């Protein structure tokens, strides 16, 4: 189910590949260099944590349960893990993620995002 990349974990779910960053610099590389423009990008609002990429080859639209799973992974791999209740996870296309000059590692700007509310719990539990 889970594999190890350089700065990210690879998780396979129902034939979909999901990449989970391991740290701030790894998040930058994952979001800005590894992700394809039409991949989905996820991050918990107002908490530090992993950037999560849901691979969407050729821009194929993933099913809602896979989108929710990726969002829950982002919540689980964040400081929101112990927050209790639901947290908001931002979702956008990877092409809508950018890093302005001078931003700290792991900090990015996004546009055209939607928000998904999920529990910050282990999505496989």
Short mmCIF file of C-alpha atoms in Angstrom, two decimals:
data_model
loop_
_atom_site.label_atom_id
_atom_site.label_comp_id
_atom_site.label_asym_id
_atom_site.label_seq_id
_atom_site.Cartn_x
_atom_site.Cartn_y
_atom_site.Cartn_z
CA UNK A 1 0.00 0.00 0.00
CA UNK A 2 2.62 2.61 0.95
CA UNK A 3 6.00 3.07 -0.61
CA UNK A 4 8.91 5.40 0.08
CA UNK A 5 10.06 8.12 -2.28
CA UNK A 6 12.82 10.59 -1.62
CA UNK A 7 10.90 13.29 0.21
CA UNK A 8 7.43 11.83 0.03
CA UNK A 9 5.41 8.68 0.62
CA UNK A 10 3.51 7.05 -2.22
CA UNK A 11 0.13 5.54 -1.39
CA UNK A 12 -2.03 3.57 -3.81
CA UNK A 13 -5.79 3.51 -3.31
CA UNK A 14 -8.13 1.77 -5.74
CA UNK A 15 -5.67 2.34 -8.60
CA UNK A 16 -5.06 6.02 -7.76
CA UNK A 17 -1.60 7.24 -6.74
CA UNK A 18 -1.34 9.72 -3.86
CA UNK A 19 1.91 11.42 -2.83
CA UNK A 20 2.36 12.76 0.73
CA UNK A 21 5.20 15.20 1.50
CA UNK A 22 7.47 14.50 4.47
CA UNK A 23 8.70 18.02 5.33
CA UNK A 24 8.64 21.67 4.28
CA UNK A 25 11.36 21.47 1.61
CA UNK A 26 9.95 18.15 0.39
CA UNK A 27 6.50 19.78 0.12
CA UNK A 28 7.97 22.48 -2.13
CA UNK A 29 9.56 19.92 -4.43
CA UNK A 30 6.45 17.74 -4.47
CA UNK A 31 4.04 20.60 -5.17
CA UNK A 32 6.14 22.66 -7.54
CA UNK A 33 8.32 20.17 -9.42
CA UNK A 34 6.88 16.65 -9.17
CA UNK A 35 3.13 17.33 -9.44
CA UNK A 36 1.68 17.58 -12.93
CA UNK A 37 -0.46 20.68 -13.58
CA UNK A 38 -3.73 18.70 -13.61
CA UNK A 39 -2.99 16.71 -10.44
CA UNK A 40 -5.05 17.63 -7.36
CA UNK A 41 -3.24 19.37 -4.49
CA UNK A 42 -4.38 19.28 -0.82
CA UNK A 43 -3.31 21.03 2.39
CA UNK A 44 -5.02 21.69 5.72
CA UNK A 45 -6.08 25.29 6.27
CA UNK A 46 -4.28 27.14 9.10
CA UNK A 47 -2.10 24.20 10.19
CA UNK A 48 1.35 23.13 9.10
CA UNK A 49 1.56 19.72 7.51
CA UNK A 50 2.10 17.68 4.42
CA UNK A 51 1.21 18.75 0.93
CA UNK A 52 -0.71 15.90 -0.69
CA UNK A 53 -0.87 15.28 -4.42
CA UNK A 54 -3.55 13.08 -6.01
CA UNK A 55 -2.25 12.00 -9.41
CA UNK A 56 -4.81 12.57 -12.18
CA UNK A 57 -3.18 11.25 -15.37
CA UNK A 58 -4.42 13.12 -18.41
CA UNK A 59 -6.64 15.27 -16.19
CA UNK A 60 -8.98 12.37 -15.39
CA UNK A 61 -11.50 13.39 -12.73
CA UNK A 62 -11.08 11.24 -9.59
CA UNK A 63 -14.14 9.82 -7.83
CA UNK A 64 -15.39 11.69 -4.74
CA UNK A 65 -14.33 8.93 -2.33
CA UNK A 66 -10.71 9.16 -3.55
CA UNK A 67 -10.77 12.97 -3.25
CA UNK A 68 -12.07 12.63 0.33
CA UNK A 69 -9.41 10.01 1.10
CA UNK A 70 -6.63 12.34 -0.15
CA UNK A 71 -8.07 15.22 1.90
CA UNK A 72 -8.17 13.01 5.00
CA UNK A 73 -4.52 12.07 4.39
CA UNK A 74 -3.66 15.79 4.34
CA UNK A 75 -5.50 16.27 7.65
CA UNK A 76 -3.89 13.20 9.23
CA UNK A 77 -0.39 14.31 8.19
CA UNK A 78 -0.75 17.78 9.73
CA UNK A 79 -0.70 19.53 13.10
CA UNK A 80 -4.51 19.31 12.98
CA UNK A 81 -4.26 15.61 13.86
CA UNK A 82 -4.98 16.24 17.54
CA UNK A 83 -7.46 19.08 17.02
CA UNK A 84 -10.59 16.93 17.26
CA UNK A 85 -13.61 17.51 15.08
CA UNK A 86 -13.52 18.35 11.41
CA UNK A 87 -10.86 20.50 9.78
CA UNK A 88 -10.88 22.35 6.49
CA UNK A 89 -8.62 21.09 3.72
CA UNK A 90 -7.93 23.25 0.69
CA UNK A 91 -8.00 21.51 -2.69
CA UNK A 92 -6.92 22.93 -6.03
CA UNK A 93 -5.16 21.86 -9.19
CA UNK A 94 -1.37 21.73 -8.87
CA UNK A 95 -1.13 24.38 -11.60
CA UNK A 96 -2.79 26.80 -9.16
CA UNK A 97 -0.02 26.43 -6.55
CA UNK A 98 2.85 28.88 -6.64
CA UNK A 99 5.66 30.02 -4.41
CA UNK A 100 6.32 33.76 -4.29
CA UNK A 101 9.93 34.86 -3.89
CA UNK A 102 10.96 35.03 -0.24
CA UNK A 103 8.40 32.56 1.10
CA UNK A 104 9.68 30.08 3.69
CA UNK A 105 10.06 26.40 2.76
CA UNK A 106 6.64 24.73 2.60
CA UNK A 107 4.72 28.01 2.26
CA UNK A 108 2.85 28.54 -1.01
CA UNK A 109 0.00 30.57 -2.45
CA UNK A 110 -3.00 28.93 -4.09
CA UNK A 111 -5.85 30.17 -6.25
CA UNK A 112 -9.16 28.73 -7.40
CA UNK A 113 -9.43 26.35 -4.46
CA UNK A 114 -12.34 24.59 -2.83
CA UNK A 115 -12.56 23.45 0.78
CA UNK A 116 -13.39 19.97 2.02
CA UNK A 117 -14.23 19.34 5.68
CA UNK A 118 -12.87 16.04 7.01
CA UNK A 119 -11.88 14.50 10.33
CA UNK A 120 -8.14 14.57 11.06
CA UNK A 121 -7.97 10.83 11.66
CA UNK A 122 -6.17 7.90 10.13
CA UNK A 123 -8.00 7.35 6.83
CA UNK A 124 -7.24 3.62 6.96
CA UNK A 125 -8.50 3.04 10.51
#
